[in-house]
Coordinates of C-alpha atoms in Angstrom, one line a residue:
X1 CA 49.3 46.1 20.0
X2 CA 45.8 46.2 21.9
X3 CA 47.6 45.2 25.2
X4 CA 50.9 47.0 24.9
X5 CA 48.3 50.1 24.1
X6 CA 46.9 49.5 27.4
X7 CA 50.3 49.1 29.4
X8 CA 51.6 52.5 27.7
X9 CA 47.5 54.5 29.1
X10 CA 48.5 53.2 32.3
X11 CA 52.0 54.3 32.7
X12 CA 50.9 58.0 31.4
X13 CA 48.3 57.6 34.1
X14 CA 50.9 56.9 37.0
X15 CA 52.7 59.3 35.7
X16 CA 49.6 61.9 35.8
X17 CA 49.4 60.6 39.5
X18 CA 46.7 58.7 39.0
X19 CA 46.5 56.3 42.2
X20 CA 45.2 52.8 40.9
X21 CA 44.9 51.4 37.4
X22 CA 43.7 48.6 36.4
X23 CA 44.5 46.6 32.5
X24 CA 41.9 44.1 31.2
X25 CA 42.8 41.8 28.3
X26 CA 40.5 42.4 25.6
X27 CA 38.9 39.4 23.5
X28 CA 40.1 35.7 24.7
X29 CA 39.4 35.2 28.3
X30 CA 42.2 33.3 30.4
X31 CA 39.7 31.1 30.8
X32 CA 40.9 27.9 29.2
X33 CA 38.7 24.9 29.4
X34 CA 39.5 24.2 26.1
X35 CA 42.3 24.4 23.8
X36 CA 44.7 25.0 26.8
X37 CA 47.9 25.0 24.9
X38 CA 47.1 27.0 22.1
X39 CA 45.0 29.6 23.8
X40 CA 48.0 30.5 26.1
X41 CA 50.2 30.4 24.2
X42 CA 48.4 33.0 22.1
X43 CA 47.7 35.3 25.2
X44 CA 51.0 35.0 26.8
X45 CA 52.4 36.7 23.0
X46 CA 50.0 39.2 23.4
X47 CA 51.0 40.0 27.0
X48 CA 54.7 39.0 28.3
X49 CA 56.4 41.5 26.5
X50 CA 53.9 44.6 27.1
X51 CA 53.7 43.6 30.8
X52 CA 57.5 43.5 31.0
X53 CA 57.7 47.0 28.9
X54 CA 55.2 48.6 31.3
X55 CA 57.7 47.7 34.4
X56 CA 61.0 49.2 32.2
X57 CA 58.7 52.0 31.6
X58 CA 58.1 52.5 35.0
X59 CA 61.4 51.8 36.5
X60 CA 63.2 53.8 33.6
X61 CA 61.0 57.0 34.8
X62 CA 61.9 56.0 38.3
X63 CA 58.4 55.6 39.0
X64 CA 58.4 51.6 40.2
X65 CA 59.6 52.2 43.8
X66 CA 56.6 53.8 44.6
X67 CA 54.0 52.1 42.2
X68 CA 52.7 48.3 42.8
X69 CA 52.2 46.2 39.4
X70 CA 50.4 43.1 40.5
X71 CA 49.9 40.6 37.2
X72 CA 47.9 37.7 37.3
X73 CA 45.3 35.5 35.5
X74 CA 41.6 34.9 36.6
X75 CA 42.3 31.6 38.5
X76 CA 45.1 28.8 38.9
X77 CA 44.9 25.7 36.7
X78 CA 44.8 22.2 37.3
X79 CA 47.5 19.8 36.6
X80 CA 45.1 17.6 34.9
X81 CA 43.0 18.2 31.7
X82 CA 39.4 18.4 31.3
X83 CA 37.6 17.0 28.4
X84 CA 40.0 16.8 25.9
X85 CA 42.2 19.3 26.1
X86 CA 41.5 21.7 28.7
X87 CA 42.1 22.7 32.2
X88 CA 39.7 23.8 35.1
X89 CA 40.5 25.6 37.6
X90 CA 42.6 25.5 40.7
X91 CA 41.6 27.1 44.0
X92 CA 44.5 25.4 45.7
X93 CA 47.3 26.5 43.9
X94 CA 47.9 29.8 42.0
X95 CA 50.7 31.9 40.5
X96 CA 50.9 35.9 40.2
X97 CA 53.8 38.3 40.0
X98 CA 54.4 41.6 42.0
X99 CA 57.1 44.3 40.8
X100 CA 58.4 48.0 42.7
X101 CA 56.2 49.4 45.5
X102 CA 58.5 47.5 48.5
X103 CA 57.9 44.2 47.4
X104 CA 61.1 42.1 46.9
X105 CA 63.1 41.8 43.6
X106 CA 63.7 38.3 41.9
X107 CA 61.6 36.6 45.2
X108 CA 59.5 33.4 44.3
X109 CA 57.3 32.6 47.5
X110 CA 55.9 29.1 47.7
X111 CA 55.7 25.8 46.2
X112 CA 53.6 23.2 45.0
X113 CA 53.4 19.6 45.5
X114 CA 55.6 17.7 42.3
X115 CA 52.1 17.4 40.3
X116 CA 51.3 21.3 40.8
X117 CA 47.8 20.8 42.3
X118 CA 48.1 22.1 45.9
X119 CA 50.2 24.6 47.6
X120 CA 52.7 23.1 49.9
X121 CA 55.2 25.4 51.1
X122 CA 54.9 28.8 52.2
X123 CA 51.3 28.9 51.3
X124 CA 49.7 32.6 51.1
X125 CA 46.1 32.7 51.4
X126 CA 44.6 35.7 49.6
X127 CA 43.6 37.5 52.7
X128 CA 47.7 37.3 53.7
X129 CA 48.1 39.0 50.0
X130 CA 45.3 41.8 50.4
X131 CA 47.2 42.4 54.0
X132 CA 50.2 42.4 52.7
X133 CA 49.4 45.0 49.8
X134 CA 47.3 47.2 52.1
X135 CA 50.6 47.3 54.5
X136 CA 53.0 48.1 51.2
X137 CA 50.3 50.9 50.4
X138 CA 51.0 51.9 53.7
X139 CA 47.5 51.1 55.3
X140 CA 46.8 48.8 58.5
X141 CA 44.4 46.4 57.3
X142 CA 43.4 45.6 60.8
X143 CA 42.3 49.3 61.6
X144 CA 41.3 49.7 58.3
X145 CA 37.3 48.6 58.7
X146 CA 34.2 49.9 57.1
X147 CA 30.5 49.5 58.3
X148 CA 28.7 46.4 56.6
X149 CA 25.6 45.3 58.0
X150 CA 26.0 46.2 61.3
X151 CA 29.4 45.5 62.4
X152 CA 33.0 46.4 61.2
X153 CA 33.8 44.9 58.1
X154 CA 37.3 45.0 56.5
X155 CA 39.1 43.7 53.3
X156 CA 40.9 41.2 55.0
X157 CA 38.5 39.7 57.3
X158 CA 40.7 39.8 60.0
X159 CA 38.8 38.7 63.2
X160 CA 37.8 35.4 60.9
X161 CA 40.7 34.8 58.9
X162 CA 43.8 35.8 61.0
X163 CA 45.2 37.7 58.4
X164 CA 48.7 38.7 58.5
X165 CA 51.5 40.7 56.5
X166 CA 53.9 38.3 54.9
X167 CA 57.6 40.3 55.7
X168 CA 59.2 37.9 53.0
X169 CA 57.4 39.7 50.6
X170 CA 59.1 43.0 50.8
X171 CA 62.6 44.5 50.6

């Protein structure tokens, strides 16, 4: 009820034009270095079927075309347990799901390797994410730049990373 409270605030808010939103979990982190299994399966209960009300919600008001949900935990996971029986986390391979604002319907992007630890095809590095939501928000994250200690910074570190839009993200 906490959650799907949460998901209902944020749809009145888009719907009151507010521009960004964002939903915390209250109580049990997603952090699961122990008790794995049981804690997600507990937090996924208390968050699938809010999360997928919220998009209905939206959609149903003919409000998802022009509003990005982005959904996703704190980190990836590793394949492997830790200690007994939980799992630390991944910075090599990570899942999230994004719904209306341009991005495509039904699209999975990437893979891992068979035992799920690394990324292996179509790997998106977070700067290509950030450049790809800052184009579907209808911002150039190349021009975009701010003043940080002297020079031009930006959110994608562009000049460093070589961060690009990923077109097979969107419709």
């Amino acid at each position: 009820a906490d959650y799907g409270t949460r998901c209902l605030i944020a749809r009145r808010l888009v719907e009151r034009g507010v521009r960004f939103v964002q939903l915390f979990l209250s109580g049990q982190p997603w952090d699961t270095h122990s008790k794995n299994a049981e804690t997600l399966t507990g937090l996924c209960a208390r968050t699938d079927q809010p999360s997928a009300a919220l998009v209905q919600d939206l959609k149903q008001r003919g409000l998802l075309d022009r509003t990005i949900v982005m959904w996703g935990g704190e980190f990836g996971r590793l394949p492997i347990s830790q200690s007994a029986d939980g799992r630390d986390h991944n910075r090599h391979a990570n899942s999230i799901w994004l719904a209306g604002g341009g991005f495509r319907r039904g699209y999975c992007h990437g893979a891992t390797d068979d035992f799920g630890y690394k990324a292996v095809t179509d790997t998106l590095t977070v700067h290509d994410l950030h450049a790809t939501l800052l184009r579907a928000l209808g911002l150039d994250h190349v021009r975009l730049t701010f003043p940080h200690d002297g020079r031009p910074g930006s959110l994608t570190d562009v000049a460093i990373t070589k961060a690009k839009s990923v077109d097979q993200l969107l419709a």
